[in-house]
Coordinates of N, CA and C in Angstrom, one line a residue:
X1 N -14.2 22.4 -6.5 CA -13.3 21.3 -6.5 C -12.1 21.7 -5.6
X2 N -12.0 20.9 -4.8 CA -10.5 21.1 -3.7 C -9.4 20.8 -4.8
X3 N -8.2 21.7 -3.8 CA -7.1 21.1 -4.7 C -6.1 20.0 -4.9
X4 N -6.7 19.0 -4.0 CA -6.0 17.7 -4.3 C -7.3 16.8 -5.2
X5 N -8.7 17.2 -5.5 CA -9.2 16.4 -6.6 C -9.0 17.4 -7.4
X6 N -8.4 18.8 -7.7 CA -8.0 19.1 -9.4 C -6.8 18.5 -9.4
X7 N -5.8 18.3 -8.8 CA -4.6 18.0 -8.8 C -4.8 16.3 -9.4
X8 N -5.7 15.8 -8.7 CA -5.8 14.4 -9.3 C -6.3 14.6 -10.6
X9 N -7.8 15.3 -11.0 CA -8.1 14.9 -12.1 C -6.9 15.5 -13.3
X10 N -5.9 16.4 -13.1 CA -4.9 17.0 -13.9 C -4.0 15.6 -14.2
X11 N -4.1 14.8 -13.5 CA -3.0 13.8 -13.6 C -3.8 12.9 -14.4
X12 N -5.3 12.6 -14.2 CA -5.8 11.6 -14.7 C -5.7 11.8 -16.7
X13 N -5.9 12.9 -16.7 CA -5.8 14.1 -18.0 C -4.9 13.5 -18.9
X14 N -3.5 13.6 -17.9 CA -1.9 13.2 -18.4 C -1.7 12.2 -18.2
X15 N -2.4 11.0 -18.0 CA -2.4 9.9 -18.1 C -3.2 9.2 -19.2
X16 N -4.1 9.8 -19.6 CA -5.0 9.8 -20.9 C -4.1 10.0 -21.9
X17 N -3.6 11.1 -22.1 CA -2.7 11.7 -22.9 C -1.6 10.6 -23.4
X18 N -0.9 10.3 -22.2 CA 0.1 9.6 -22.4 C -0.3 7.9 -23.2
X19 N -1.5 7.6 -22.6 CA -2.1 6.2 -23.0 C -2.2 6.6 -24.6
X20 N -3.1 7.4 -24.6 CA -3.3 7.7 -26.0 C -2.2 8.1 -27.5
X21 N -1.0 8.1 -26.8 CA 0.2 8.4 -27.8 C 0.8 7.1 -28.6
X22 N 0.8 7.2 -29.9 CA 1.3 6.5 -30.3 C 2.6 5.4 -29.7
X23 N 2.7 4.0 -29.7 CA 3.8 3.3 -29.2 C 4.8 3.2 -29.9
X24 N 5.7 3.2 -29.4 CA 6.8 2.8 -30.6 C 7.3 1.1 -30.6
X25 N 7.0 1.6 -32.4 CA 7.8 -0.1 -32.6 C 6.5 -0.8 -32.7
X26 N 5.1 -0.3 -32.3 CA 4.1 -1.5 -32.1 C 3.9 -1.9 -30.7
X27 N 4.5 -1.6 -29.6 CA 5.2 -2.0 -28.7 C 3.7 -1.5 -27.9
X28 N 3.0 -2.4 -26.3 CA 1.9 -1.4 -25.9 C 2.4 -2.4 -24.4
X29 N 1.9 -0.9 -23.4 CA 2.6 -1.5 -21.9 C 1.7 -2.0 -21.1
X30 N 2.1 -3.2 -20.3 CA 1.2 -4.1 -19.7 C -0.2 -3.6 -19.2
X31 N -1.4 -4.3 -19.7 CA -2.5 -3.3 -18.0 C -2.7 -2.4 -17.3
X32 N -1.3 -3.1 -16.6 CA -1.1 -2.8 -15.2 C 0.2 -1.4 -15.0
X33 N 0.2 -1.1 -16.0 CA 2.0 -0.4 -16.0 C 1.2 0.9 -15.4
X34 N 0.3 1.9 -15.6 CA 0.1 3.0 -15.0 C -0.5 3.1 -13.8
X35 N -0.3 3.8 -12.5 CA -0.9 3.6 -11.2 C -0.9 4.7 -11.0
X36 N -2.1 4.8 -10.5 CA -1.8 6.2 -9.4 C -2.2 6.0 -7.7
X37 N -2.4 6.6 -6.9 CA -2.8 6.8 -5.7 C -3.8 7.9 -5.1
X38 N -4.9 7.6 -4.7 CA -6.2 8.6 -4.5 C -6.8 8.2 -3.5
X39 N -6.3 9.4 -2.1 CA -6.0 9.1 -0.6 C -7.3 9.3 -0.4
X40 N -8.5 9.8 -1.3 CA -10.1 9.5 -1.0 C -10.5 8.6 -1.3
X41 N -9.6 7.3 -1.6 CA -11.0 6.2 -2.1 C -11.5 5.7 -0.7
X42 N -11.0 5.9 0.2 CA -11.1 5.0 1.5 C -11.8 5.7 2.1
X43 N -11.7 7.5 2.1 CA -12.5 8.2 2.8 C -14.0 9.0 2.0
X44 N -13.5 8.8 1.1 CA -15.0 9.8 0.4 C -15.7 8.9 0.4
X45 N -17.1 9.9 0.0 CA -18.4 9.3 0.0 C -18.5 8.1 -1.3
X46 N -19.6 7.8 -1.6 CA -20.2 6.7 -2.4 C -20.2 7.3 -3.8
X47 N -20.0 8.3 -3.9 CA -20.4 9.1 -5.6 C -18.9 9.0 -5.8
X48 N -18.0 10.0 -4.9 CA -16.6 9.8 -5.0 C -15.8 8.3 -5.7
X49 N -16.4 7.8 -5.1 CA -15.5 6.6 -5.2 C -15.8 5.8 -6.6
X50 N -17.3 6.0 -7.0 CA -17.8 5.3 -8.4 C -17.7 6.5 -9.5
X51 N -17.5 7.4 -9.3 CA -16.9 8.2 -10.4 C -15.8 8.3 -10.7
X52 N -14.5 8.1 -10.0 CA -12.7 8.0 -9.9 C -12.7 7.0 -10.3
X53 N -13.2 5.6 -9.6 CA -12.7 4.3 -10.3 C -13.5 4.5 -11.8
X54 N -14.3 5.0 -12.3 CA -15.1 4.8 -13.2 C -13.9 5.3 -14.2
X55 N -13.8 6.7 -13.9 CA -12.4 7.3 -14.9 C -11.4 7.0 -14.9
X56 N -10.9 6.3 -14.0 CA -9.7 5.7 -14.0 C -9.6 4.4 -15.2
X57 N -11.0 3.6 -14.5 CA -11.2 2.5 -15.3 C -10.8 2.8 -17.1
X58 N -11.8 3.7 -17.4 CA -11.5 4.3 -18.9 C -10.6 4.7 -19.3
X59 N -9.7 5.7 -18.8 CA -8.0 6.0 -19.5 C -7.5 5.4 -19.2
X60 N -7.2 3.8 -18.6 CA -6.1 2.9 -18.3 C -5.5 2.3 -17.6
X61 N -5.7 3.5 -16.4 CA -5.0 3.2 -14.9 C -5.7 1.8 -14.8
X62 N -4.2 1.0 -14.4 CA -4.1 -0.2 -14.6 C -4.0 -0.5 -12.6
X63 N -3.5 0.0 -12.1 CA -3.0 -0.3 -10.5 C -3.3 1.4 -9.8
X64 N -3.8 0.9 -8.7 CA -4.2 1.7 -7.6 C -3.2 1.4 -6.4
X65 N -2.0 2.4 -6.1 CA -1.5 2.2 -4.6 C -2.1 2.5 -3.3
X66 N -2.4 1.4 -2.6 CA -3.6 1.6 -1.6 C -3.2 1.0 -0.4
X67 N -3.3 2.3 0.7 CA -2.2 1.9 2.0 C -3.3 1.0 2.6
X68 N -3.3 0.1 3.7 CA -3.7 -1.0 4.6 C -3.1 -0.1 5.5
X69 N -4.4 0.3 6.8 CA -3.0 0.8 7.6 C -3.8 0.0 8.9
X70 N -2.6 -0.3 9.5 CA -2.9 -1.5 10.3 C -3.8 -1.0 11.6
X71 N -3.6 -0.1 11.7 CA -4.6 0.8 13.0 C -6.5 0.5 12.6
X72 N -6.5 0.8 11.3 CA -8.1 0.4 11.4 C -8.5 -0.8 10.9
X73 N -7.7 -2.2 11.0 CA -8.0 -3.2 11.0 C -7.7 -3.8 12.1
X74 N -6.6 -4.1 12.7 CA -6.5 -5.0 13.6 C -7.3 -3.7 15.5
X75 N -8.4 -4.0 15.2 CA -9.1 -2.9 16.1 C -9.4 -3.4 17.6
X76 N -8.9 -4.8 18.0 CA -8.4 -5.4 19.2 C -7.2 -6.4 19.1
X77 N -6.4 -6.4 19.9 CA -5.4 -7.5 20.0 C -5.6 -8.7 19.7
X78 N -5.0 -8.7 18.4 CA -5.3 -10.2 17.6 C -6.5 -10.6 16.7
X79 N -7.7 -9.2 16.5 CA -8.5 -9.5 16.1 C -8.4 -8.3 14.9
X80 N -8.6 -9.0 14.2 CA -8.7 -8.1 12.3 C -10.4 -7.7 11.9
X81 N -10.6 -7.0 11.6 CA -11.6 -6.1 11.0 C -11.4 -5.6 9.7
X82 N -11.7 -6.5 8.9 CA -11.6 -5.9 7.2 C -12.4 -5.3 6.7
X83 N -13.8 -5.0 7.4 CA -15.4 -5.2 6.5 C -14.9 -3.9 6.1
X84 N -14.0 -2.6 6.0 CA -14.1 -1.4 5.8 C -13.2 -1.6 4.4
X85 N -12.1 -2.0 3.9 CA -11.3 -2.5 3.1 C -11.7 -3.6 1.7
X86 N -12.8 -4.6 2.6 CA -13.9 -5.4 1.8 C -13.8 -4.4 0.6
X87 N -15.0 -3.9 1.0 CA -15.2 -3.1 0.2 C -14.9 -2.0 -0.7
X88 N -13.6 -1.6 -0.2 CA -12.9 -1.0 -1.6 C -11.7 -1.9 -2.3
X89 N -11.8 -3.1 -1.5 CA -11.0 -4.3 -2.8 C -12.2 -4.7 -3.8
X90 N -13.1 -4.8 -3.5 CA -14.2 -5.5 -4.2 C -14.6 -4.4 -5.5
X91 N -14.8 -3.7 -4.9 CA -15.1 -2.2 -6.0 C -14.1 -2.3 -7.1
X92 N -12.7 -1.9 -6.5 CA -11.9 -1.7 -7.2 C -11.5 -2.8 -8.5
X93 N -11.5 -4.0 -7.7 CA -11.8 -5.5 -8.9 C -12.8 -5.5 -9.5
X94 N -14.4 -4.7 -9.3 CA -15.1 -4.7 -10.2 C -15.1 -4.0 -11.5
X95 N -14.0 -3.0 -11.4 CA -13.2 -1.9 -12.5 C -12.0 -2.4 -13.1
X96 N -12.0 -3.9 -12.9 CA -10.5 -4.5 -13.3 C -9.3 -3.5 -13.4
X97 N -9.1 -2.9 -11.8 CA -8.0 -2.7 -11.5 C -7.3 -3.2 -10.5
X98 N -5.8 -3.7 -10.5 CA -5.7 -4.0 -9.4 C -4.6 -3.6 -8.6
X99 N -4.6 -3.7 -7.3 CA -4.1 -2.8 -6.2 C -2.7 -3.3 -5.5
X100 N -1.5 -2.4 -5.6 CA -0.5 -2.8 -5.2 C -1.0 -2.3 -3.5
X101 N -1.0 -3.1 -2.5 CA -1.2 -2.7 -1.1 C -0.1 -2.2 -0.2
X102 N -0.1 -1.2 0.6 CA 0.9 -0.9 1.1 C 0.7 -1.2 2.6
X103 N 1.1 -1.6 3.6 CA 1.4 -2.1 4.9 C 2.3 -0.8 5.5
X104 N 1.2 -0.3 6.5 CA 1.9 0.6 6.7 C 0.8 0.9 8.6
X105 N 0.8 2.1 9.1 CA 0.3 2.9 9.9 C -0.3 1.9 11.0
X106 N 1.0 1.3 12.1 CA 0.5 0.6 13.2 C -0.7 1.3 14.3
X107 N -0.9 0.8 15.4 CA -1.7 1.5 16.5 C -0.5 2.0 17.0
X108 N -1.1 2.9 17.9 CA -0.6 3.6 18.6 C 0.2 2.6 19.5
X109 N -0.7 1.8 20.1 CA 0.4 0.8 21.3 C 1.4 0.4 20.7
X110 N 1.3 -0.1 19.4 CA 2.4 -1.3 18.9 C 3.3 -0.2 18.6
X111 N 3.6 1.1 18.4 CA 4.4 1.5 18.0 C 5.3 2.5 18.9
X112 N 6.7 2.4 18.2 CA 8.0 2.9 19.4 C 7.9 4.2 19.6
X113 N 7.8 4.4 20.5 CA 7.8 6.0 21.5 C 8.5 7.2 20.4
X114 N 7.9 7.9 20.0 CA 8.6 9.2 19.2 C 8.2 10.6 19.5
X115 N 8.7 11.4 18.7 CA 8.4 13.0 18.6 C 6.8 12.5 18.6
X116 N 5.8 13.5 18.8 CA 4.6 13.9 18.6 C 4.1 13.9 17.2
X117 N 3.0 13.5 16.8 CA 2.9 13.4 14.9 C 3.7 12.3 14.2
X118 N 5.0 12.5 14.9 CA 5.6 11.2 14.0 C 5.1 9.5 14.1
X119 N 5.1 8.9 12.8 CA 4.9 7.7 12.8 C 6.1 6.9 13.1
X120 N 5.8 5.9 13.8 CA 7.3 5.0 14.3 C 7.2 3.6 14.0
X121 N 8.2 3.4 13.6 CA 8.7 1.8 13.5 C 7.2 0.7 14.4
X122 N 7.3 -0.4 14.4 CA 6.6 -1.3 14.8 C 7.5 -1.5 16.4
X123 N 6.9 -1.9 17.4 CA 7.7 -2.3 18.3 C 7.9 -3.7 18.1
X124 N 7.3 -4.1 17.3 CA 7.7 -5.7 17.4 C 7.7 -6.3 15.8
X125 N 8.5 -6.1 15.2 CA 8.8 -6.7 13.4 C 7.8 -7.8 13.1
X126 N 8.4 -9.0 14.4 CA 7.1 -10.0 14.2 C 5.5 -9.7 14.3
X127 N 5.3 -8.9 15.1 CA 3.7 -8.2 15.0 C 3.5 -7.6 14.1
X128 N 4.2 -7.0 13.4 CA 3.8 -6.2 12.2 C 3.8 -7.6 10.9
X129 N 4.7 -8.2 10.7 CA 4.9 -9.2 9.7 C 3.4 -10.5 10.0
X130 N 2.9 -10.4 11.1 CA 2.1 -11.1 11.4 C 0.7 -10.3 10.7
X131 N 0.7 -9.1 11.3 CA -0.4 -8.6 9.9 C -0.2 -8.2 8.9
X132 N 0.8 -8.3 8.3 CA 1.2 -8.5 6.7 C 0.9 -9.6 6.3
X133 N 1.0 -10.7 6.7 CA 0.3 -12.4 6.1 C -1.0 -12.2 6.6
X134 N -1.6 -11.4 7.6 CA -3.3 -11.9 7.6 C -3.5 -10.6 5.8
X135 N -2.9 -9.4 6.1 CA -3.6 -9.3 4.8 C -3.4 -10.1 3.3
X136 N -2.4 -10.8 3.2 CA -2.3 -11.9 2.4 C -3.1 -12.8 2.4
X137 N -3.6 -13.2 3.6 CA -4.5 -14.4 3.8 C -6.0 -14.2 3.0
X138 N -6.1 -12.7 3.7 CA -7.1 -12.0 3.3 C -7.7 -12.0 1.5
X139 N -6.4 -11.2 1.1 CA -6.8 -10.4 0.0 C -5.9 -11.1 -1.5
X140 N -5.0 -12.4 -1.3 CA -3.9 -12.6 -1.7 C -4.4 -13.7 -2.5
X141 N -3.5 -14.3 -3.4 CA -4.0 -15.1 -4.4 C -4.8 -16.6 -4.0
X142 N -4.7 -16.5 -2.6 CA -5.4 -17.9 -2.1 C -6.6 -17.2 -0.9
X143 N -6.5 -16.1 -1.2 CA -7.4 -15.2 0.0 C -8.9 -15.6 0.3
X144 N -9.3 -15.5 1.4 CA -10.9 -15.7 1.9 C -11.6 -14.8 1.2
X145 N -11.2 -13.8 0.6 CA -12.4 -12.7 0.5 C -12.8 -13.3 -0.6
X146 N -11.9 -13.6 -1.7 CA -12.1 -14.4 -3.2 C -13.3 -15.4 -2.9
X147 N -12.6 -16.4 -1.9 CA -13.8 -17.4 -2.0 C -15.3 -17.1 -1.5
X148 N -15.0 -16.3 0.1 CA -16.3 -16.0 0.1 C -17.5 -14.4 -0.8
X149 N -16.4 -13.8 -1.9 CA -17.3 -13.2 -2.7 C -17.1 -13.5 -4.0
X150 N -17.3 -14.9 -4.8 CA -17.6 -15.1 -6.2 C -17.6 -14.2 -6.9
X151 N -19.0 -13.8 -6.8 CA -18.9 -12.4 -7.7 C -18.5 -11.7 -7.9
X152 N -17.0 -11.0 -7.4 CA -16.3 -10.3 -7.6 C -15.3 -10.4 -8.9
X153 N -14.8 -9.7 -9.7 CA -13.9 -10.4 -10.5 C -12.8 -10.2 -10.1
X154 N -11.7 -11.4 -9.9 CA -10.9 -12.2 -9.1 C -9.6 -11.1 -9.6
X155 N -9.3 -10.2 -9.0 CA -8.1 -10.0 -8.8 C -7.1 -9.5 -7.9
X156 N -6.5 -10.9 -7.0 CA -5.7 -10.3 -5.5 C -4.5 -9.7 -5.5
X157 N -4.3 -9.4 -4.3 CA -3.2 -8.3 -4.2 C -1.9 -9.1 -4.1
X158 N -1.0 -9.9 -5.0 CA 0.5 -10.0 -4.8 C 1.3 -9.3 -4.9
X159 N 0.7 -7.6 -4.7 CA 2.3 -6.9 -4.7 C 2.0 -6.1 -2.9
X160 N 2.5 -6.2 -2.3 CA 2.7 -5.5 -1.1 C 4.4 -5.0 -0.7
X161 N 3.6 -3.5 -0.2 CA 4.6 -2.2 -0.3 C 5.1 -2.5 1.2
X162 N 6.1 -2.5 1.3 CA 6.4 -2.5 3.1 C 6.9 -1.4 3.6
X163 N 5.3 -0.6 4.2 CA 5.7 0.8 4.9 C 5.9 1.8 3.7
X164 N 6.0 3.2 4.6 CA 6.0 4.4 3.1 C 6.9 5.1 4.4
X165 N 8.0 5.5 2.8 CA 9.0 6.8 3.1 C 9.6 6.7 4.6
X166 N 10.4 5.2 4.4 CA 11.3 5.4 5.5 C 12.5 6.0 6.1
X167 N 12.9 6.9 5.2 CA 14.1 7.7 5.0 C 13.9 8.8 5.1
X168 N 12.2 9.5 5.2 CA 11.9 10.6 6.1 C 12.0 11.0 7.5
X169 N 12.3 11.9 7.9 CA 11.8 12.1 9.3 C 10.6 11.6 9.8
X170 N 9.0 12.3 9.3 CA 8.2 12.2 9.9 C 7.7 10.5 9.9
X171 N 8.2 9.5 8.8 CA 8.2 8.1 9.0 C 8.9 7.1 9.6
X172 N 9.9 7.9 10.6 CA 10.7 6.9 11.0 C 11.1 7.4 12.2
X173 N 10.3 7.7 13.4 CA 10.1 8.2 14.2 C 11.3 9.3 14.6
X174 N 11.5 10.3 13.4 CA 12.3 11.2 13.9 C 13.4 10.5 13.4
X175 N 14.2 9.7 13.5 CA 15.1 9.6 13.3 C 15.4 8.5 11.8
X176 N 15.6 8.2 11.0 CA 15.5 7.2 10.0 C 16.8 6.3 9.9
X177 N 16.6 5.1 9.7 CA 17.7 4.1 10.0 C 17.3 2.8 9.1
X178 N 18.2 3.0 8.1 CA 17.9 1.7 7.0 C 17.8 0.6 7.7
X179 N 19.0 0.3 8.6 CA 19.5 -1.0 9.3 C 18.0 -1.4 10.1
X180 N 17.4 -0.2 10.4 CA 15.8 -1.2 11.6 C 15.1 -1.5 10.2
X181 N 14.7 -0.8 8.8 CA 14.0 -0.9 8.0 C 14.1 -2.0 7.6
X182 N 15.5 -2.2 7.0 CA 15.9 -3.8 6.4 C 15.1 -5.0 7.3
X183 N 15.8 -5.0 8.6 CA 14.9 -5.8 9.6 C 13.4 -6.0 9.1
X184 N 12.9 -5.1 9.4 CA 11.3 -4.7 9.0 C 11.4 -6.0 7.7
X185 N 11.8 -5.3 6.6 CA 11.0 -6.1 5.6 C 12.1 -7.4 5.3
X186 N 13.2 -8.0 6.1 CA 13.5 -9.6 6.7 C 12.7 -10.2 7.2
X187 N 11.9 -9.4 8.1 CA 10.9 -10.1 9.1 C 9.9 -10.4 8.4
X188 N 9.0 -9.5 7.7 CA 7.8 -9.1 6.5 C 7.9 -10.6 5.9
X189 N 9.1 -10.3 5.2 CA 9.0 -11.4 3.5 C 8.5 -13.3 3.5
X190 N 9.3 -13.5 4.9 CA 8.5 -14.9 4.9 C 7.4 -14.9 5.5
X191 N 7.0 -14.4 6.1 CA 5.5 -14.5 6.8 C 4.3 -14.6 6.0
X192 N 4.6 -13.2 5.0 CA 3.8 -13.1 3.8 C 3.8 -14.4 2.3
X193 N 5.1 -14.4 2.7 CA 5.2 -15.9 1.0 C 4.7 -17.0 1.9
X194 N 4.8 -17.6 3.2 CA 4.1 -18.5 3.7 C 2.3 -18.1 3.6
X195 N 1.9 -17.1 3.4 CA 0.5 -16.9 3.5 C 0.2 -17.3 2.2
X196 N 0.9 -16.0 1.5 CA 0.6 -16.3 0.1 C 2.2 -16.6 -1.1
X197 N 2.4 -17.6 -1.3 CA 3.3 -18.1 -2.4 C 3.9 -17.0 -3.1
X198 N 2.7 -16.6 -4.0 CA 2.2 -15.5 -5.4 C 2.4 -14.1 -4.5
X199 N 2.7 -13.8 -3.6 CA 3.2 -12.6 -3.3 C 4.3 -12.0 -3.7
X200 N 4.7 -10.9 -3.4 CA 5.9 -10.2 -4.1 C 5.7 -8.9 -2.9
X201 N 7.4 -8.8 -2.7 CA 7.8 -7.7 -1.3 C 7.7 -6.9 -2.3
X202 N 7.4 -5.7 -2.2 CA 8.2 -4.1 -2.5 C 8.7 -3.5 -1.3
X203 N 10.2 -3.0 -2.0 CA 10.4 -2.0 -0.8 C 10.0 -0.8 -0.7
X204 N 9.4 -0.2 0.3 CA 8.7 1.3 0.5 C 9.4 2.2 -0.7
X205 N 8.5 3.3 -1.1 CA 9.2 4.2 -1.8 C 10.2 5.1 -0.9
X206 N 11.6 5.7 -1.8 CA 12.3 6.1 -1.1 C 12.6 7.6 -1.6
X207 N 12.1 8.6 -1.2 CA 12.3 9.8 -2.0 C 13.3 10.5 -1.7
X208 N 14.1 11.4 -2.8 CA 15.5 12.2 -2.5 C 14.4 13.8 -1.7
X209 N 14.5 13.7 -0.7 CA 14.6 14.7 0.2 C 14.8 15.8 0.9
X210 N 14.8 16.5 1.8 CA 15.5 17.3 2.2 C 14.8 17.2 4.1
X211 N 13.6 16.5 3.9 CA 12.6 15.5 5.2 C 13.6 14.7 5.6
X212 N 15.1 13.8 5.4 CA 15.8 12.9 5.7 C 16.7 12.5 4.9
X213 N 17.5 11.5 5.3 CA 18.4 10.7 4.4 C 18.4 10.7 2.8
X214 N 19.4 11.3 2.1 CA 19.2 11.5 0.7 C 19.0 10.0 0.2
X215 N 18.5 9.7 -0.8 CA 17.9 8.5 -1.5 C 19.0 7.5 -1.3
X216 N 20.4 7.9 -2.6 CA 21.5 7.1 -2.7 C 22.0 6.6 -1.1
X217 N 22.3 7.6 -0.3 CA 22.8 7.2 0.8 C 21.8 6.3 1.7
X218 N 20.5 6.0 1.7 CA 19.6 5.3 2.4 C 19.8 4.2 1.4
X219 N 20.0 4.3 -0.1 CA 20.1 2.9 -0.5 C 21.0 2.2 -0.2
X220 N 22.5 2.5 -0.3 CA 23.5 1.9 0.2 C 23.7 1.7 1.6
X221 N 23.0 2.0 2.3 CA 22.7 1.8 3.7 C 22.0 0.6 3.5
X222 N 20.9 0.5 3.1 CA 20.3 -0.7 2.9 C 20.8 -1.5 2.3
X223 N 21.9 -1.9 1.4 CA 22.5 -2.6 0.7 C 23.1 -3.7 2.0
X224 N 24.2 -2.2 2.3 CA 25.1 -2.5 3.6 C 24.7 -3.7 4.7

């Protein structure tokens, strides 16, 4: 076992754990309240993927964080390719979990010139916010995939993450700047509520660092 599936199944362990503790007061937390993130569902094989969602399914895990990265969908100009994604929305709803999406990892063209390795901003807010509503279109509470796969049990994605860890270096093409990020998700938020109503923005996670901008100071930047 590599060490990011011991690392995962240690978490899934402590997540069991935690489900299984008495509540207080009577009190028991939504579904949906525990999530994790498992950067193989998209890449591992076929065993992989029906054995994690299988265990997941069983201790709880209510929500799977699952990046959309826009490089292996929109795979010519203006044209979207989901059949790869299909299929781990459909899976994942067949385990009645469901998936906060994250919007994230443009192409290479669409994105602003940086250090080497680094991921960069969109060059165009509106191009990126434009495939944030096709995956709404897609996957979102009025989505095509719903209608054209019945069988699935119905549950779409109204939470989308806009972008990850923009107050890093290596996510913000070297340099990190609340003020382009805000932009970013101004641009995002109507595109997506005109696709889908029942959507809901999240803003990227923001971690206290030592990779960039301390947390508080990128928050009040973003306030600002």
């Amino acid at each position: 076992m590599s060490s990011s599936r011991a690392a995962i199944s240690l978490i899934l362990c402590a997540i069991a754990l935690a489900l299984s503790a008495p509540a207080t007061a009577g009190a028991r937390p939504p579904k949906d309240f525990v999530g994790v993130q498992d950067d193989y569902l998209i890449t591992g094989d076929t065993d992989y993927f029906a054995t994690n969602l299988s265990a997941m399914a069983a201790i709880g895990v209510g929500t799977i964080r699952q990046p959309f990265l826009w490089r292996d969908i929109e795979t010519a100009s203006g044209t979207f390719d989901f059949s790869r994604y299909d299929g781990l929305v459909g899976n994942v709803a067949a385990h009645g979990i469901k998936l906060l999406g994250v919007v994230f990892g443009p192409p290479q063209t669409l994105m602003k010139r940086g250090p080497a390795g680094a991921t960069c901003p969109p060059r165009s807010n509106a191009r990126f916010a434009s495939f944030a509503a096709a995956l709404a279109r897609r996957y979102g509470s009025r989505g095509t995939y719903w209608r054209e796969h019945p069988e699935v049990p119905r549950h779409p994605v109204t939470a989308w993450q806009i972008w990850n860890e923009p107050n890093l270096l290596p996510y913000w093409c070297g340099k990190p700047n609340a003020r382009q990020y805000v932009a970013l998700l101004k641009a995002t938020y109507p595109a997506v509520k005109a696709a889908d109503p029942r959507a809901e923005i999240v803003t990227a996670g923001i971690p206290q660092s030592k990779l960039g901008i301390p947390l508080l100071t990128y928050l009040a930047q973003m306030y600002r």
